[in-house]
Amino acid sequence: MTDAPLAARRSTLRTHHGDTFDDPYEWMRAKDSAEVIAHLEAENAHTDDETAHLADLRERLFEEIKSRVQETDLSVPTRRGDWWYYSRTEEGAQYGIHCRAAAEHDDWTPPKLEAGVPVPGEVVLLDGNVEADGHEFFSLGAFDTSDDATKLLWSTDFEGDELYTVHVRDLVSGETLDDEIPNTGGASFTPDGTGVLYTTRDEAWRPDTLWLHRLGTPVADDVQLFHEPDEKFWLGAGITRSRRYLVVGVGSSITSEEYLVDLTGDLTATPRLVWPRREGVEYSIDHAVVDGEDRLFILHNDGALDFELVSVAASDPQGERRRVVAHEAGRRLLGMDAFRDFATVEYRSEGLERVGLLDYTTNTVDEIPFDEPLYSAGVSGNPEWHSPFLRLGYTSFVTPGTVYDLDLSNRELVLRKQVTVLGGYDPDEYGQRREWATASDGVRVPISLVWKRSFGEPGAGARPVHLYGYGSYEHSIDPGFSVARLSELDRGVIFAVAHVRGGGEMGRQWYEDGKLLSKRNTFTDFVSCGEHLVATGVTTPSRLVAEGGSAGGLLMGAVANLAPELFAGILAGVPFVDALTTILDPSLPLTVIEWDEWGDPLHDADVYEYMKSYSPYENVRDGVQYPRILAVTSLNDTRVLYVEPAKWVARLREAGASDVLLKCEMVAGHGGVSGRYNSWRERAFELAWLLDTLGLAEA
């Protein structure tokens, strides 16, 4: 075994609001430094050495994941215009292949494609394996075809830094055009197919400008359509399903503003404001024609905590508001999609996602029912303004990903496809349920559990538990199926999700109570969930491992300091563990945007003091018996910089933590490695460490 790398201490003083902090490991931020790279490589070598005994287990786990996946497979085709679009995978290939086949004019029933059977008339639009050839990392960003189906647009990232290069191909001649646009974010064709709409980022990695590129002209001549100067606001753009309006949206995490460009006129016309921005008011829009009148449907929280839906005249969006779906406390409206004859409304109630159909005439919403007590459902893949079917996605902890089409003539669900799990998977062999922990302030916090029934019901005897959490940005951890998770469940592990405050599972107030100066609730809720599982006999601290990533990695670092005795191990993915340092520096990527989530410690002494009280790096405690910790990061991550977990691990070692590992992918971004086989191997590495920590390495 090699000795753990011990980073040199070098004083870096940081003074704010009369408080000086001496940061001994800030020097690791110098990404281009040979010394920093050498340190990260030494960390990787140490991690490799410390986990070498798990090599066979990693390989078994990888083969288990691989053996359950139908490697050669096809998606359910989606109709757009006169074509069916779909993707397929081939055994041994890392990336998907994107294809299309001609559709019969009146036939809206998607063709049933079979793995390994050639598709008549198939046209390969883009083979991700060809694109990725010769690159360690590959990410496909934008992917669009022109409305007349004669051109393809796609964008690529070979570094993991989320800066994409746009390419365009003529699908008639097969030639790739000279139009190549570097350093973009989102991108799509204009409705007439003669141009490309794309966004670029500022130095803080914030999408801030919308451009129009006319095909066949130099990129230097591209026209700026919109620029958002406020550093707290992101910019995005899209075209309504009706193809009537270009919508330019800008927003922070708590405030939004949208603009319209009428596509029947000049695309370069000055965008027309819908509602002026007001601090704390969020809204989103869609367009429909109701009784012959152009209406904008606006989902907003102006005086409606859990949002309401109104409609306004498209000609006068700041005029009379007609209430369509009233605000109802505890029913969080999430989104609205307008179609020619109806709309869908997605909302969250009692902690579950739900989908309803909105009648334009009566303003009634009819919920689409599903049978399982825990599930996730949503509208997915419906590009057409008018179709006899509505495409839906569905899953649960025990039900593999499922595609339904809702037949709008009779409101019946038609099963189009369910992900095949090889090896004889039987959902009846697994159970799922929800129970509730009591937080330190008396609030009831939901916990979702999934387990294999042959090992007994949770609580019938202490079992190994894998407890997952996130708890930020109103992001909900909804029920979902995982092939890789079966390797845990089949070894007797119970997988649990702590739906802590800061997420959105229980409505907007649930989020509000876990952000800014209430952020500690996120951490104490997670601890309460772990304590509940111990108190009810589901597990013991020696058989409990926690996991979280990104902002969930902040959660992991915080609970490691708050309750190290509660966990046997902590798996932290791309962890936001040096939160205060990052949020104090507006020159870092995305920092200013984050002030709405965490507060502004640069200008507010109370926020500074509060963040310093929980930021994991600054609250590592000397002489404490920390659980085993594995931190995973990526050198090119632009969202949570590699330096955060690198500093955290160094500080933990300095404090005496004896079993702390750092694994840094040297060519990857926030999402980790690219390619499905690489991703499976990455997850197998993490699961092997987790099972070893739970004492199941030989299982």
XYZ file of C-alpha atoms in Angstrom:
699
model
C 0.000 0.000 0.000
C 1.206 3.504 -0.803
C 1.116 6.341 1.688
C -1.653 8.840 1.127
C -0.446 12.014 -0.627
C 0.046 14.783 1.906
C -0.391 18.168 0.257
C 1.905 21.004 1.210
C 0.415 23.749 3.393
C 0.837 27.241 1.953
C -0.763 30.183 3.621
C -3.377 32.065 1.598
C -5.220 34.704 3.601
C -8.824 35.581 2.779
C -10.461 38.451 4.675
C -14.146 39.371 4.521
C -16.361 41.248 6.985
C -13.525 41.466 9.500
C -12.901 37.704 9.442
C -9.625 36.279 8.150
C -9.373 32.671 7.042
C -6.009 31.078 6.301
C -6.581 28.629 3.455
C -3.615 26.256 3.299
C -4.619 24.416 0.112
C -5.908 27.179 -2.158
C -2.739 26.776 -4.255
C -4.349 23.697 -5.788
C -6.593 25.994 -7.855
C -3.775 26.499 -10.382
C -5.110 23.974 -12.895
C -2.232 24.467 -15.342
C 0.412 23.936 -12.675
C 2.553 20.851 -13.164
C 2.656 20.480 -9.381
C -1.151 20.405 -9.150
C -1.432 17.844 -11.944
C 1.232 15.733 -10.283
C -0.685 15.887 -6.994
C -3.929 14.794 -8.657
C -2.114 11.951 -10.401
C -0.618 10.915 -7.041
C -4.133 10.911 -5.557
C -5.313 8.680 -8.392
C -2.375 6.322 -7.928
C -3.116 6.100 -4.201
C -6.788 5.411 -4.859
C -5.867 2.734 -7.394
C -3.563 1.106 -4.857
C -6.054 1.285 -1.979
C -8.823 -0.243 -4.097
C -6.716 -2.816 -5.942
C -8.236 -5.597 -3.837
C -11.613 -4.722 -5.354
C -10.525 -5.292 -8.963
C -12.327 -8.629 -9.273
C -15.466 -7.232 -7.669
C -15.392 -4.230 -10.010
C -15.169 -6.537 -12.982
C -18.052 -8.676 -11.692
C -20.189 -5.598 -11.154
C -19.384 -4.276 -14.616
C -20.302 -7.618 -16.157
C -23.518 -7.727 -14.116
C -24.546 -4.302 -15.375
C -23.557 -5.172 -18.926
C -25.337 -8.551 -18.821
C -28.631 -6.915 -17.815
C -28.562 -4.345 -20.609
C -29.839 -5.151 -24.074
C -26.777 -3.693 -25.741
C -28.249 -3.684 -29.230
C -31.487 -1.767 -28.885
C -33.685 0.933 -30.398
C -35.774 3.762 -28.999
C -39.449 4.261 -29.784
C -39.674 6.380 -32.958
C -40.992 9.927 -32.648
C -42.776 11.481 -35.596
C -41.766 14.903 -36.843
C -43.114 15.934 -40.197
C -42.878 13.070 -42.663
C -40.200 11.156 -40.754
C -39.885 8.837 -37.786
C -36.831 9.754 -35.701
C -35.172 7.256 -33.367
C -31.822 6.222 -31.957
C -30.227 2.841 -31.596
C -27.286 1.259 -29.836
C -25.071 -1.596 -30.964
C -23.275 -4.158 -28.855
C -19.738 -3.019 -28.163
C -20.363 0.595 -29.209
C -20.037 3.370 -26.627
C -22.432 5.879 -28.167
C -25.845 6.047 -29.758
C -26.619 6.160 -33.470
C -29.284 8.661 -34.508
C -31.509 7.685 -37.399
C -34.769 8.298 -39.223
C -37.113 6.494 -41.600
C -39.903 7.820 -43.792
C -43.450 7.856 -42.383
C -46.722 7.172 -44.155
C -48.789 10.341 -44.346
C -51.750 9.233 -42.203
C -50.069 6.612 -40.026
C -49.262 7.959 -36.558
C -48.624 4.562 -34.977
C -44.845 4.324 -34.498
C -43.259 1.369 -36.271
C -42.287 -1.412 -33.882
C -38.535 -1.744 -34.174
C -36.726 -4.897 -33.103
C -33.163 -5.164 -31.877
C -30.872 -6.619 -34.501
C -33.458 -6.367 -37.271
C -32.626 -3.855 -40.036
C -35.079 -0.966 -40.307
C -36.479 -0.574 -43.837
C -35.490 2.773 -45.322
C -33.246 3.715 -42.418
C -31.171 6.857 -42.822
C -28.298 7.255 -40.378
C -28.148 10.934 -39.416
C -25.287 10.827 -36.928
C -23.180 8.021 -35.473
C -21.804 9.106 -32.100
C -19.089 6.460 -32.342
C -17.752 8.007 -35.544
C -17.849 11.469 -33.980
C -16.018 10.240 -30.866
C -13.306 8.367 -32.749
C -9.877 9.491 -31.599
C -11.181 11.381 -28.564
C -11.058 10.334 -24.905
C -14.232 12.298 -24.194
C -17.270 13.012 -26.357
C -20.531 14.760 -25.591
C -23.300 15.427 -28.083
C -24.958 18.763 -27.357
C -27.534 20.198 -29.742
C -29.216 17.894 -32.269
C -31.820 19.292 -34.660
C -33.211 18.844 -38.149
C -34.660 21.668 -40.187
C -38.446 21.853 -40.559
C -38.148 20.806 -44.200
C -36.012 17.816 -43.111
C -33.172 18.675 -45.517
C -30.497 19.695 -43.001
C -28.991 18.366 -39.781
C -27.436 20.419 -36.981
C -25.380 18.934 -34.172
C -22.758 20.141 -31.695
C -19.820 18.403 -30.043
C -17.684 18.772 -26.917
C -14.436 16.790 -26.656
C -13.188 18.247 -23.361
C -16.074 18.108 -20.890
C -16.130 21.889 -20.408
C -19.587 22.232 -22.008
C -18.373 24.489 -24.798
C -19.759 22.995 -27.995
C -18.906 23.394 -31.673
C -21.907 23.472 -34.027
C -21.826 21.583 -37.339
C -24.365 21.490 -40.173
C -24.921 18.818 -42.833
C -26.961 18.888 -46.024
C -29.020 15.690 -45.798
C -29.779 15.712 -49.526
C -26.181 15.782 -50.733
C -24.645 14.327 -47.578
C -22.063 17.111 -47.498
C -21.008 18.778 -44.257
C -21.231 22.528 -44.753
C -18.440 24.968 -43.996
C -20.603 26.555 -41.294
C -18.821 25.673 -38.046
C -19.586 27.697 -34.926
C -17.283 27.208 -31.904
C -17.837 27.851 -28.191
C -21.616 27.620 -28.167
C -24.253 26.522 -25.678
C -27.679 25.677 -27.105
C -28.315 25.728 -30.860
C -31.172 25.053 -33.294
C -32.314 25.852 -36.815
C -34.477 28.814 -37.663
C -37.934 27.682 -38.845
C -37.037 28.283 -42.502
C -33.826 26.258 -42.145
C -31.617 29.010 -43.551
C -30.038 29.964 -40.266
C -28.868 28.780 -36.866
C -29.894 30.279 -33.529
C -27.268 29.761 -30.853
C -26.115 31.061 -27.483
C -22.653 31.913 -26.233
C -21.281 32.285 -22.709
C -19.415 35.043 -20.928
C -16.169 34.570 -19.014
C -18.110 33.294 -15.989
C -19.556 30.489 -18.149
C -23.004 32.152 -18.117
C -25.102 31.890 -21.312
C -25.636 35.586 -22.005
C -26.038 36.231 -25.747
C -28.300 34.913 -28.524
C -26.989 34.980 -32.083
C -28.290 34.361 -35.596
C -25.965 32.713 -38.101
C -27.054 32.658 -41.741
C -25.818 29.518 -43.474
C -23.081 30.206 -45.987
C -21.886 33.409 -44.304
C -18.840 33.967 -42.045
C -19.408 33.477 -38.319
C -17.847 36.913 -37.847
C -20.938 38.363 -39.569
C -23.430 36.701 -37.208
C -26.153 38.966 -35.858
C -26.611 39.501 -32.132
C -30.320 39.127 -31.406
C -30.283 39.549 -27.649
C -27.814 40.132 -24.831
C -28.435 39.866 -21.089
C -25.942 42.021 -19.153
C -27.058 41.148 -15.608
C -24.598 38.586 -14.224
C -27.344 36.907 -12.162
C -29.366 35.887 -15.220
C -28.990 33.004 -17.661
C -30.251 33.242 -21.230
C -31.965 30.594 -23.324
C -34.146 30.514 -26.418
C -36.621 28.204 -28.104
C -39.421 28.122 -30.631
C -42.986 27.375 -29.581
C -44.491 24.095 -30.710
C -46.912 26.149 -32.803
C -43.846 27.491 -34.680
C -45.308 30.974 -34.274
C -42.892 32.578 -31.804
C -39.258 32.614 -30.872
C -39.155 32.855 -27.070
C -36.077 34.393 -25.470
C -35.970 33.658 -21.770
C -33.655 35.071 -19.116
C -33.748 34.016 -15.508
C -32.032 33.639 -12.195
C -33.083 30.930 -9.769
C -35.859 33.167 -8.399
C -36.684 35.678 -11.160
C -37.469 35.347 -14.855
C -38.365 37.441 -17.866
C -39.367 36.410 -21.393
C -39.471 38.063 -24.797
C -41.222 37.180 -28.056
C -40.264 37.465 -31.692
C -43.170 36.851 -34.087
C -41.829 34.430 -36.687
C -44.325 35.588 -39.282
C -42.218 38.767 -39.410
C -38.552 39.703 -39.232
C -36.485 37.363 -37.058
C -34.064 40.186 -36.290
C -36.818 42.495 -35.007
C -36.462 43.758 -31.447
C -37.937 41.081 -29.130
C -41.178 42.107 -27.426
C -41.307 41.920 -23.614
C -43.989 39.645 -22.112
C -43.873 40.591 -18.410
C -41.180 42.861 -16.943
C -38.914 41.183 -14.417
C -39.763 41.552 -10.760
C -37.527 40.148 -8.051
C -38.894 36.799 -6.901
C -41.409 36.369 -9.732
C -40.833 33.419 -12.064
C -42.843 32.624 -15.149
C -42.757 30.597 -18.351
C -44.917 30.853 -21.454
C -46.384 28.827 -24.295
C -48.624 29.732 -27.207
C -51.989 28.351 -28.329
C -54.893 29.451 -30.485
C -58.139 29.395 -28.476
C -61.428 30.242 -30.191
C -59.482 31.806 -33.034
C -57.407 34.084 -30.785
C -53.668 33.895 -30.194
C -53.205 33.383 -26.451
C -50.129 33.104 -24.290
C -50.403 30.670 -21.402
C -48.242 31.857 -18.511
C -47.279 29.680 -15.556
C -46.209 32.026 -12.740
C -45.773 32.492 -8.988
C -46.844 36.132 -8.679
C -48.783 35.887 -5.433
C -49.029 32.125 -5.912
C -46.291 30.225 -4.042
C -46.950 26.913 -5.808
C -47.713 28.671 -9.124
C -50.884 29.239 -11.113
C -51.662 29.194 -14.837
C -53.218 32.166 -16.612
C -53.712 33.166 -20.232
C -53.311 36.581 -21.844
C -53.819 37.937 -25.337
C -50.620 37.451 -27.334
C -51.140 40.953 -28.709
C -51.266 42.428 -25.183
C -49.441 40.121 -22.762
C -49.467 42.699 -19.959
C -53.211 43.113 -20.251
C -56.087 41.142 -18.741
C -55.154 37.820 -17.146
C -57.628 34.961 -17.356
C -57.114 32.360 -14.653
C -56.858 28.863 -16.162
C -55.581 26.731 -13.258
C -55.828 28.375 -9.851
C -53.122 28.240 -7.220
C -53.539 25.437 -4.716
C -51.182 25.245 -1.756
C -49.182 22.008 -1.804
C -49.880 21.320 -5.499
C -46.782 22.619 -7.255
C -47.431 23.365 -10.933
C -44.271 22.432 -12.825
C -44.928 23.016 -16.489
C -47.430 23.453 -19.302
C -47.168 22.270 -22.919
C -49.601 23.660 -25.474
C -50.890 21.661 -28.431
C -53.444 22.574 -31.077
C -56.521 21.213 -29.310
C -55.437 20.812 -25.677
C -52.543 21.323 -23.287
C -50.760 19.210 -20.738
C -50.104 20.381 -17.198
C -47.420 18.697 -15.132
C -47.563 19.151 -11.392
C -46.410 17.661 -8.124
C -48.780 16.601 -5.385
C -48.101 14.520 -2.271
C -44.500 14.178 -3.372
C -45.239 12.600 -6.783
C -45.127 13.881 -10.357
C -48.502 13.949 -12.094
C -49.707 14.750 -15.611
C -53.097 16.183 -16.540
C -54.854 17.166 -19.760
C -56.169 20.723 -19.927
C -59.359 21.444 -21.865
C -59.097 24.899 -23.445
C -62.859 25.379 -23.334
C -63.626 24.412 -19.741
C -60.182 24.976 -18.147
C -60.532 21.605 -16.422
C -57.537 19.350 -15.843
C -58.033 15.579 -15.987
C -55.194 13.647 -14.335
C -53.766 10.621 -16.132
C -53.854 7.814 -13.540
C -51.035 5.375 -12.772
C -51.196 2.360 -10.460
C -47.977 2.279 -8.427
C -47.716 4.076 -5.065
C -44.329 5.561 -6.045
C -43.583 6.527 -9.649
C -42.376 9.240 -12.002
C -44.297 10.303 -15.111
C -43.923 13.132 -17.593
C -44.617 14.393 -21.085
C -41.781 13.461 -23.433
C -40.992 13.632 -27.138
C -43.970 15.451 -28.675
C -42.630 17.829 -31.343
C -45.830 18.001 -33.408
C -48.476 20.698 -32.923
C -51.203 18.167 -33.682
C -51.083 14.406 -33.185
C -53.635 11.738 -32.226
C -51.220 10.513 -29.534
C -49.449 12.070 -26.556
C -46.057 10.542 -25.737
C -45.363 9.918 -22.031
C -42.412 8.564 -20.077
C -42.932 6.471 -16.942
C -40.777 4.655 -14.389
C -40.584 3.673 -10.727
C -37.988 2.181 -8.414
C -39.042 -1.288 -9.607
C -40.463 -0.577 -13.092
C -37.931 -0.072 -15.898
C -38.248 3.000 -18.100
C -41.498 2.779 -20.038
C -42.844 4.674 -23.035
C -46.593 5.134 -23.395
C -48.685 6.848 -26.021
C -51.948 8.226 -24.701
C -54.611 7.692 -27.355
C -56.409 11.028 -27.283
C -59.565 9.573 -28.859
C -60.325 7.302 -25.892
C -57.807 8.367 -23.190
C -56.248 4.891 -23.085
C -52.546 4.302 -22.508
C -50.845 2.303 -25.246
C -47.596 0.613 -24.195
C -44.957 1.287 -26.843
C -41.842 -0.003 -25.078
C -40.369 -0.912 -21.737
C -36.634 -1.144 -21.204
C -35.643 -4.796 -21.373
C -33.710 -6.034 -18.349
C -31.967 -9.252 -19.292
C -31.408 -12.122 -16.929
C -34.992 -12.771 -15.903
C -35.781 -9.579 -13.978
C -39.086 -9.833 -12.096
C -40.378 -6.565 -10.556
C -42.493 -8.548 -8.090
C -39.277 -9.678 -6.402
C -38.632 -6.096 -5.287
C -40.549 -3.799 -2.974
C -40.827 -0.029 -2.681
C -42.463 2.136 -0.054
C -42.333 5.545 1.559
C -41.952 6.289 5.225
C -41.331 9.441 7.224
C -38.583 10.671 9.511
C -39.103 13.445 12.054
C -36.654 16.311 11.593
C -35.037 18.171 14.469
C -37.703 20.893 14.233
C -40.589 18.415 14.067
C -41.115 18.489 10.288
C -41.898 15.106 8.678
C -39.356 14.219 5.970
C -40.204 11.536 3.401
C -37.858 8.619 2.758
C -38.269 6.275 -0.195
C -37.091 2.672 0.204
C -36.524 -0.066 -2.374
C -35.332 -3.578 -1.561
C -35.328 -7.208 -2.663
C -38.130 -9.055 -0.907
C -36.226 -12.309 -0.390
C -34.053 -10.579 2.223
C -37.097 -9.581 4.265
C -38.983 -6.354 4.792
C -37.040 -3.271 5.951
C -37.081 -3.201 9.737
C -37.265 -6.966 10.140
C -33.547 -6.961 10.949
C -30.644 -4.601 10.474
C -29.594 -4.514 6.835
C -26.975 -2.634 4.837
C -28.445 0.632 3.531
C -27.365 2.988 0.767
C -28.901 6.400 1.560
C -28.961 8.974 -1.237
C -29.676 12.716 -0.979
C -29.510 16.001 -2.884
C -31.633 18.852 -1.507
C -30.952 21.992 -3.565
C -32.348 24.100 -6.425
C -35.862 22.663 -5.880
C -34.593 19.562 -7.683
C -36.552 16.457 -6.719
C -35.114 12.938 -6.516
C -38.067 11.102 -8.007
C -38.577 7.335 -8.215
C -36.560 5.870 -11.048
C -35.258 2.491 -12.148
C -31.555 1.662 -12.239
C -29.982 -1.445 -13.730
C -26.767 -0.832 -11.782
C -28.735 -0.618 -8.533
C -29.872 -4.240 -8.948
C -26.337 -5.345 -8.124
C -26.790 -3.754 -4.689
C -30.334 -4.953 -4.089
C -29.461 -8.513 -5.062
C -26.760 -8.503 -2.378
C -29.230 -7.468 0.298
C -28.668 -3.711 0.278
C -31.673 -1.453 0.825
C -31.549 1.661 -1.337
C -33.116 4.731 0.239
C -33.681 8.329 -0.818
C -33.913 11.080 1.795
C -36.215 13.728 0.276
C -34.728 16.561 2.315
C -35.723 20.215 2.329
C -34.079 22.266 -0.383
C -35.486 19.870 -2.963
C -38.913 20.231 -4.504
C -40.619 16.987 -3.543
C -43.189 18.588 -1.242
C -43.814 21.874 -3.043
C -42.175 25.279 -3.253
C -42.160 25.855 0.508
C -40.097 22.667 0.871
C -37.479 24.333 -1.303
C -37.685 27.687 0.458
C -37.111 25.991 3.809
C -33.811 24.492 2.615
C -31.995 27.418 0.988
C -30.272 30.680 1.915
C -30.328 31.160 5.706
C -32.361 27.957 6.124
C -29.808 25.764 4.324
C -28.885 23.854 7.475
C -32.302 22.162 7.320
C -31.051 20.201 4.311
C -28.202 18.740 6.334
C -30.078 18.080 9.558
C -32.973 16.503 7.603
C -30.545 14.000 6.077
C -29.099 13.172 9.485
C -32.641 12.723 10.826
C -33.395 10.305 7.980
C -30.303 8.269 8.801
C -31.198 8.267 12.493
C -34.741 7.181 11.654
C -33.467 4.187 9.687
C -31.293 3.199 12.648
C -34.010 3.785 15.261
C -36.569 1.708 13.348
C -34.196 -1.245 13.029
C -33.681 -0.920 9.279
C -29.918 -0.567 9.661
C -27.049 0.328 11.997
C -24.361 3.022 11.588
C -21.809 0.356 10.676
C -24.060 -0.688 7.778
C -25.078 2.737 6.478
C -23.387 4.469 3.521
C -24.449 7.899 2.245
C -24.133 9.252 -1.294
C -24.704 12.594 -2.982
C -23.313 14.491 -5.954
C -22.656 18.139 -6.839
C -24.865 20.139 -4.427
C -25.606 16.718 -2.953
C -21.846 16.475 -2.434
C -22.088 19.593 -0.271
C -24.710 17.664 1.691
C -22.257 14.779 2.068
C -19.483 17.040 3.332
C -21.819 18.747 5.784
C -23.209 15.536 7.294
C -19.698 14.101 7.554
C -18.929 16.989 9.906
C -22.294 16.964 11.677
C -22.665 13.247 12.318
C -19.558 11.270 11.342
C -20.530 8.504 13.759
C -23.778 7.829 11.877
C -22.178 6.530 8.687
C -19.751 3.803 7.732
C -18.932 5.549 4.481
C -19.673 8.597 2.360
C -19.535 8.684 -1.444
C -19.298 12.261 -2.716
C -19.542 12.869 -6.467
C -18.207 16.164 -7.904
C -18.842 17.589 -4.418
C -19.461 21.292 -3.782
C -17.482 21.169 -0.549
C -15.588 24.463 -0.690
C -18.799 26.401 -1.049
C -17.857 29.625 0.717
C -14.624 30.149 -1.236
C -16.491 29.663 -4.493
C -19.498 31.833 -3.694
C -17.226 34.648 -2.478
C -15.501 34.912 -5.865
C -17.679 36.449 -8.609
C -14.947 35.814 -11.185
C -15.459 32.063 -10.921
C -17.863 30.315 -13.304
C -21.526 30.740 -12.359
C -20.873 32.245 -8.891
C -23.056 35.357 -9.204
C -25.954 33.265 -10.474
C -25.656 31.113 -7.360
C -26.228 33.973 -4.915
C -30.000 33.484 -5.159
C -29.558 29.914 -3.920
C -26.957 30.332 -1.181
C -26.940 34.041 -0.452
C -24.285 36.662 -1.191
C -21.490 36.277 1.366
C -19.365 38.842 -0.465
C -21.670 41.724 0.464
C -23.703 40.346 3.378
C -21.925 39.605 6.665
C -24.798 37.467 7.972
C -24.668 35.228 4.889
C -20.892 35.005 5.197
C -21.099 33.904 8.814
C -23.890 31.410 8.073
C -22.116 29.813 5.116
C -18.869 29.622 7.038
C -20.717 27.723 9.759
C -21.573 24.853 7.400
C -19.135 24.914 4.453
C -17.592 21.408 4.663
C -13.986 22.355 3.934
C -13.832 24.976 6.653
C -15.603 22.833 9.233
C -13.495 19.680 9.094
C -12.792 18.785 12.725
C -9.408 17.654 13.983
C -9.226 14.361 15.818
C -12.689 13.181 14.755
C -13.223 9.600 13.619
C -14.553 10.256 10.117
C -16.204 7.492 8.101
C -14.555 6.133 4.984
C -14.836 8.734 2.228
C -14.537 8.461 -1.550
C -14.620 11.746 -3.483
C -14.956 11.615 -7.268
C -14.291 14.619 -9.496
C -13.283 15.678 -13.025
C -10.481 17.996 -14.053
C -12.577 19.834 -16.659
C -15.717 20.247 -14.571
C -16.905 23.853 -14.974
C -19.756 23.615 -12.454
C -17.915 22.287 -9.394
C -14.206 22.757 -9.900
C -11.888 19.819 -9.152
C -10.083 21.977 -6.598
C -12.978 21.764 -4.133
C -12.768 18.005 -3.431
C -8.964 18.127 -3.773
C -8.740 20.714 -0.966
C -11.366 18.900 1.115
C -9.508 15.583 0.932
C -6.234 17.287 1.860
C -7.868 18.947 4.872
C -9.495 15.683 6.005
C -6.138 13.925 5.884
C -4.534 16.732 7.821
C -7.273 16.385 10.466
C -6.440 12.707 10.886
C -9.106 11.030 8.697
C -7.491 7.721 7.913
C -9.462 6.363 4.954
C -10.115 9.154 2.471
C -9.719 8.695 -1.281
C -9.874 11.065 -4.245
C -10.504 9.890 -7.785
C -10.064 12.570 -10.450
C -10.969 11.931 -14.076
C -8.347 13.810 -16.044
C -10.477 14.104 -19.224
C -14.117 14.626 -18.241
C -16.657 17.188 -17.075
C -19.392 17.559 -14.468
C -21.183 14.433 -15.647
C -18.074 12.276 -15.417
C -16.695 10.057 -18.151
C -18.416 9.708 -21.507
C -19.551 6.552 -23.251
C -21.922 3.986 -21.774
C -19.309 1.269 -21.152
C -17.004 3.804 -19.499
C -19.929 5.017 -17.387
C -20.758 1.460 -16.337
C -17.133 0.894 -15.311
C -17.168 4.156 -13.367
C -20.315 3.103 -11.519
C -18.865 -0.366 -10.921
C -15.847 1.290 -9.281
C -18.089 3.301 -6.966
C -20.361 0.355 -6.148
C -17.378 -1.879 -5.371
C -16.125 0.698 -2.874
C -19.630 1.038 -1.425
C -20.142 -2.721 -1.052
C -16.698 -3.103 0.485
C -17.582 -0.400 3.008
C -20.782 -2.277 3.840
C -18.862 -5.517 4.326
C -20.262 -7.099 1.172
C -17.153 -7.264 -1.006
C -17.386 -11.054 -1.099
C -21.153 -11.201 -1.687
